[in-house]
Coordinates of C-alpha atoms in Angstrom, one line a residue:
X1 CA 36.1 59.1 16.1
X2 CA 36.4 58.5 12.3
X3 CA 36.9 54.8 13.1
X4 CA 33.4 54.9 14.7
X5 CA 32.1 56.6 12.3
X6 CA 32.9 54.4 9.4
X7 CA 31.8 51.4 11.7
X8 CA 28.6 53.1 12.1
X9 CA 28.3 53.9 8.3
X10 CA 29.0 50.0 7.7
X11 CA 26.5 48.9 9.8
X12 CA 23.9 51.3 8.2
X13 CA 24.9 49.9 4.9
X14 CA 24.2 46.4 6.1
X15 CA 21.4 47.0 7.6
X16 CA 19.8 49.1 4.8
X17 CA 20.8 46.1 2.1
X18 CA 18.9 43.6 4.3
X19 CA 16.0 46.1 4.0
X20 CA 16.4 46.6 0.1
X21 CA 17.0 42.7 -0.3
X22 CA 13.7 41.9 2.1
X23 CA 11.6 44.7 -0.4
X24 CA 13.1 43.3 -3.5
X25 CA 11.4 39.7 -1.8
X26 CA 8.6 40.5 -1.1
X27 CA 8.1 42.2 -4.6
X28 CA 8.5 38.7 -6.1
X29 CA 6.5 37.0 -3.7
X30 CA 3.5 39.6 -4.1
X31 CA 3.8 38.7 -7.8
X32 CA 1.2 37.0 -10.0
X33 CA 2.5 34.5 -12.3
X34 CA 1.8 34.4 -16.1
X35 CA 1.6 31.5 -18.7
X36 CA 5.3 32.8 -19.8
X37 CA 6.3 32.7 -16.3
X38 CA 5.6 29.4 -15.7
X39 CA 7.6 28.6 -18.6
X40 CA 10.5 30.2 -17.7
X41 CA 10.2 28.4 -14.1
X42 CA 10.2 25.2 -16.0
X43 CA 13.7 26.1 -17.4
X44 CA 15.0 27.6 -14.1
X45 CA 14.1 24.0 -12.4
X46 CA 15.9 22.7 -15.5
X47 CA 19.1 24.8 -14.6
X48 CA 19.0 25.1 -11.5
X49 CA 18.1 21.3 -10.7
X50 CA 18.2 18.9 -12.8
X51 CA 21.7 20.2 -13.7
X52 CA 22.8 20.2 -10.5
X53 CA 22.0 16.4 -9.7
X54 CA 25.0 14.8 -10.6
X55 CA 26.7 16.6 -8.3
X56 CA 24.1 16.0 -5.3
X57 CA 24.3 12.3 -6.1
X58 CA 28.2 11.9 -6.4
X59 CA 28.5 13.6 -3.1
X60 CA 25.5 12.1 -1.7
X61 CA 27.3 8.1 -2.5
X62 CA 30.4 9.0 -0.8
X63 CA 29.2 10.8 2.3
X64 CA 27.2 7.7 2.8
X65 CA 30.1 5.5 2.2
X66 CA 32.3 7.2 4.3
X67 CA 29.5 6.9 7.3
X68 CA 28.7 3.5 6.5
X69 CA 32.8 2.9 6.6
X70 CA 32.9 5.5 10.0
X71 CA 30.2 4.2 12.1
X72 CA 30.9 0.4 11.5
X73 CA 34.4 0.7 12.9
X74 CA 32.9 2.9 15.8
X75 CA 29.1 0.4 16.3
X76 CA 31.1 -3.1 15.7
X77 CA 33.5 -1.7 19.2
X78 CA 30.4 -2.0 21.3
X79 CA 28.6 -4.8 20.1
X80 CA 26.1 -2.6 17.8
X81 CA 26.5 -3.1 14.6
X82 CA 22.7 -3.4 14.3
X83 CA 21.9 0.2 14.5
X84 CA 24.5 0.5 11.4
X85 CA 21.2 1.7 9.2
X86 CA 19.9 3.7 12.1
X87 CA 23.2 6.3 12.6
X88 CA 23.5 6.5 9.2
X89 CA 19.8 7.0 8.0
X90 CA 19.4 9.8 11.4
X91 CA 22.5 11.2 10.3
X92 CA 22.0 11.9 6.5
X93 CA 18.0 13.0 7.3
X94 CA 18.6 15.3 10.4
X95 CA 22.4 17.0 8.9
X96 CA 24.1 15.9 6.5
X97 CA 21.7 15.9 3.7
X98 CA 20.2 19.2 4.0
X99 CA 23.5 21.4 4.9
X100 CA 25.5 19.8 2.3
X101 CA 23.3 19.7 0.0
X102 CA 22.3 23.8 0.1
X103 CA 26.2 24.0 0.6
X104 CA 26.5 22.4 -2.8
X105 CA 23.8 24.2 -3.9
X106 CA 25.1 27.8 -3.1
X107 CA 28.4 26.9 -4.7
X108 CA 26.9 25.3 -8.3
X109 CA 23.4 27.4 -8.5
X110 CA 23.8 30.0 -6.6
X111 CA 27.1 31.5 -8.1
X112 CA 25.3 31.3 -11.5
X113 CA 22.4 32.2 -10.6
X114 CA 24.3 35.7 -9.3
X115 CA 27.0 35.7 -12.5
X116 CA 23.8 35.1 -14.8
X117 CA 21.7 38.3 -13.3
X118 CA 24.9 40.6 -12.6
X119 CA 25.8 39.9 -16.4
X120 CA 22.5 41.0 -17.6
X121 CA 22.7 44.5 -15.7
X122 CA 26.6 44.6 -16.7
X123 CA 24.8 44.3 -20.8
X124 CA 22.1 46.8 -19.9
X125 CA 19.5 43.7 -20.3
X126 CA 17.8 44.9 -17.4
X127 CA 17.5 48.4 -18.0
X128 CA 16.2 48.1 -21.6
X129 CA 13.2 45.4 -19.3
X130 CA 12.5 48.6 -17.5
X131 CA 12.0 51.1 -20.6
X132 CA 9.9 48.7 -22.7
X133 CA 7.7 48.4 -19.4
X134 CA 8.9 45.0 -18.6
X135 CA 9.7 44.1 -14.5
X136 CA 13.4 42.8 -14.4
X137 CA 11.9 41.4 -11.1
X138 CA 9.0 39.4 -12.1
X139 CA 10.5 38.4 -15.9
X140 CA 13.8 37.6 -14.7
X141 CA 14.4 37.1 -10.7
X142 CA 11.2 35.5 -9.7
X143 CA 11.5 32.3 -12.3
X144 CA 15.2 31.8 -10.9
X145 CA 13.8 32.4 -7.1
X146 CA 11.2 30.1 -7.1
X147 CA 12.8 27.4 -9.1
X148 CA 15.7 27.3 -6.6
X149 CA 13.4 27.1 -3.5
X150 CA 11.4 24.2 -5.3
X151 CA 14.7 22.0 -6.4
X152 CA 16.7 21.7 -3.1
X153 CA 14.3 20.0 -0.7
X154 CA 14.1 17.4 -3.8
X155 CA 17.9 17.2 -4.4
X156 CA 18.2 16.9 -0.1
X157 CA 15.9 13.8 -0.7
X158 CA 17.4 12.4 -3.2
X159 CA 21.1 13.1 -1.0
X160 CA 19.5 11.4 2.0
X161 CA 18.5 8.2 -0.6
X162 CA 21.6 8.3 -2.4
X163 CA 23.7 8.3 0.8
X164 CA 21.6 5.7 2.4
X165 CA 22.6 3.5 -0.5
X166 CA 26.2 4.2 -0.4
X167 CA 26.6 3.5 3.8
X168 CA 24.7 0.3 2.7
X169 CA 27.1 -0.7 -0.1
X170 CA 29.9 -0.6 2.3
X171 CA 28.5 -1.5 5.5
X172 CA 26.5 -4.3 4.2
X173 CA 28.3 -5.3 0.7
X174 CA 31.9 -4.4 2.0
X175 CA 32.3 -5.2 5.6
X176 CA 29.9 -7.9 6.0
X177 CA 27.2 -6.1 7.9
X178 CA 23.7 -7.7 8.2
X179 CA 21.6 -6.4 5.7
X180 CA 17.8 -7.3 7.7
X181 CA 19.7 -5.6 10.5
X182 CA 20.8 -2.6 8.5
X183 CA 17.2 -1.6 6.8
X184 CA 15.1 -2.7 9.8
X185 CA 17.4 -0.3 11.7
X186 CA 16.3 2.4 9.0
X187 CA 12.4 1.4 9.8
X188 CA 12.3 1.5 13.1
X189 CA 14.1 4.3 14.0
X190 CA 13.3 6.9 11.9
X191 CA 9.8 8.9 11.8
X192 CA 8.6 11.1 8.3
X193 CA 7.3 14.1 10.1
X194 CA 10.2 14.2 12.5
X195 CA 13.1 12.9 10.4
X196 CA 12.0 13.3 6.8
X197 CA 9.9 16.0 6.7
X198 CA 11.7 18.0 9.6
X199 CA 14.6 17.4 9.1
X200 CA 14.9 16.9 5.1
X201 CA 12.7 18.8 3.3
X202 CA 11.8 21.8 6.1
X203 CA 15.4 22.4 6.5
X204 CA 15.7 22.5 2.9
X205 CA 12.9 24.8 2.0
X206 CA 14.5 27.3 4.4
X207 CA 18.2 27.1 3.0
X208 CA 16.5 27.3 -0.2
X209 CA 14.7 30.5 0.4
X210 CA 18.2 32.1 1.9
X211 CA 20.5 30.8 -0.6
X212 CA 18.8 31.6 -4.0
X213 CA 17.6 34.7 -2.2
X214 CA 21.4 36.1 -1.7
X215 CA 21.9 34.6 -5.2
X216 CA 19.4 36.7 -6.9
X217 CA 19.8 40.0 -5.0
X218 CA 23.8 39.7 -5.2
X219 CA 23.1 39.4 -8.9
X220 CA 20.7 42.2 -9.2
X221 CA 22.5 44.5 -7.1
X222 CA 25.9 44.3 -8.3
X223 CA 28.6 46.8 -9.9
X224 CA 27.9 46.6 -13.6
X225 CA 31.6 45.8 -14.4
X226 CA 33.5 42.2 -14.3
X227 CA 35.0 43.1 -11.2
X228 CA 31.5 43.7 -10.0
X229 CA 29.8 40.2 -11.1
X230 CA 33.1 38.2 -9.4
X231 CA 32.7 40.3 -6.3
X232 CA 29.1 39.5 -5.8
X233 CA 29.6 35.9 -6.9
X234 CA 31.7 35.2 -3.8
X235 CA 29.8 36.9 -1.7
X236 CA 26.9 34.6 -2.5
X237 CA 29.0 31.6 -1.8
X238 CA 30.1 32.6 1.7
X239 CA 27.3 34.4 2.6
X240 CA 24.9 31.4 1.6
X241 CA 27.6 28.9 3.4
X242 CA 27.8 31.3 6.6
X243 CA 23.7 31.7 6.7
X244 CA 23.2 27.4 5.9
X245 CA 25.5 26.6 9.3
X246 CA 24.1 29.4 11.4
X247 CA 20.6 28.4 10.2
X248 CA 21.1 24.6 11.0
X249 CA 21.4 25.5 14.3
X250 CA 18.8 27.2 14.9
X251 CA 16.5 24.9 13.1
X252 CA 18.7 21.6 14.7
X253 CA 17.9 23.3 18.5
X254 CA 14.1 24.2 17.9
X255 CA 13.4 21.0 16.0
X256 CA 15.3 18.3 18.1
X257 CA 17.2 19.9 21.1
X258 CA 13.9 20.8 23.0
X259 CA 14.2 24.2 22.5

């Protein structure tokens, strides 16, 4: 009895944070922006990503070389090297790009995003907002928020290019692959609304949304203490990583398995 009890008691706790998390969203959502606002989105972008491209385009280069190196060695076994460009172009648009890329994301931005907010509660930042009549929400959450939902379709992009590039550089540069044959492969096989914008950036803006969303309200509603802000900070990682790969299915299936 007291084991079903407590599993009862858990599942009211997770189910009253995804109410208190979905509130707390559509708080910031409701919210009118101001002239400082904007500003402090312009520094969240900053933050959030523009100082997380190296790490997208590092990444981005050697997923693409290793698929140029992969799918060569599997195409040049059948006779079709050709579609070299093809694989790896559908490949980076459709998967790879936007799932690594919010699953780099949740680990660089997303951690600090909830170490940054859970430190200013910890310092009573965010109390001393509320008692000079300032919302924590709109003056501190929102800015981080939207600037992460706006930066990873653009870093997914700029994956996909990246990697495009690298599977190039060794299928073409490396291992002799013919280069018309590689991009016309690219052209003719890939659509914008159904690859690109689909699969990129739709993607993207949806694992954007979840991941700074668990970032922020990890942040805002953790323990005040040090033990606190680590807690929450892995929870955002695997809880972001965890929602990405069950998202991508869903998304993957309704998109381009017919459902």
């Amino acid at each position: 009895m007291n084991a079903i009890a407590l599993l009862g008691r858990r599942v009211l706790e997770r189910v009253q944070g995804i109410g208190v998390a979905t509130v707390m969203l559509l708080r910031i959502l409701c919210s009118m922006p101001t002239l400082l606002g904007v500003k402090l989105f312009i520094y969240q972008m900053y933050r959030v990503g523009v100082l997380s491209f190296l790490i997208i385009a590092v990444s981005g280069l050697f997923i693409g070389a290793v698929l140029g190196l992969q799918m060569y060695n599997i195409l040049v076994t059948f006779g079709s090297e050709a579609m070299l460009g093809a694989a790896v172009a559908l490949t980076l648009l459709r998967e790879l790009a936007p799932v690594v890329a919010a699953l780099l994301f949740a680990g660089r931005a997303g951690s600090a995003l909830t170490a940054e907010i859970g430190l200013m509660k910890a310092t009573e930042q965010l109390s001393s907002m509320e008692m000079i009549g300032v919302d924590p929400l709109k003056r501190v959450v929102s800015p981080r928020l939207w600037a992460g939902i706006i930066s990873l379709p653009m870093l997914s992009v700029i994956f996909a290019a990246i990697g495009i590039m690298g599977g190039k550089m060794v299928g073409v540069d490396f291992l002799g692959a013919d280069e018309g044959s590689y991009w016309s492969g690219i052209f003719s096989s890939t659509q914008f609304y159904k690859d690109v914008l689909n699969g990129t950036i739709i993607k993207s803006l949806v694992f954007a949304l979840i991941c700074t969303w668990i970032a922020v309200y990890q942040g805002y509603t953790c323990e005040p203490t040090s033990e606190g802000i680590a807690t929450s900070t892995t929870r955002t990682v695997v809880y972001s990583s965890l929602c990405v790969l069950g998202f991508d299915f869903v998304l993957t299936a309704v998109m381009f398995g017919g459902v």
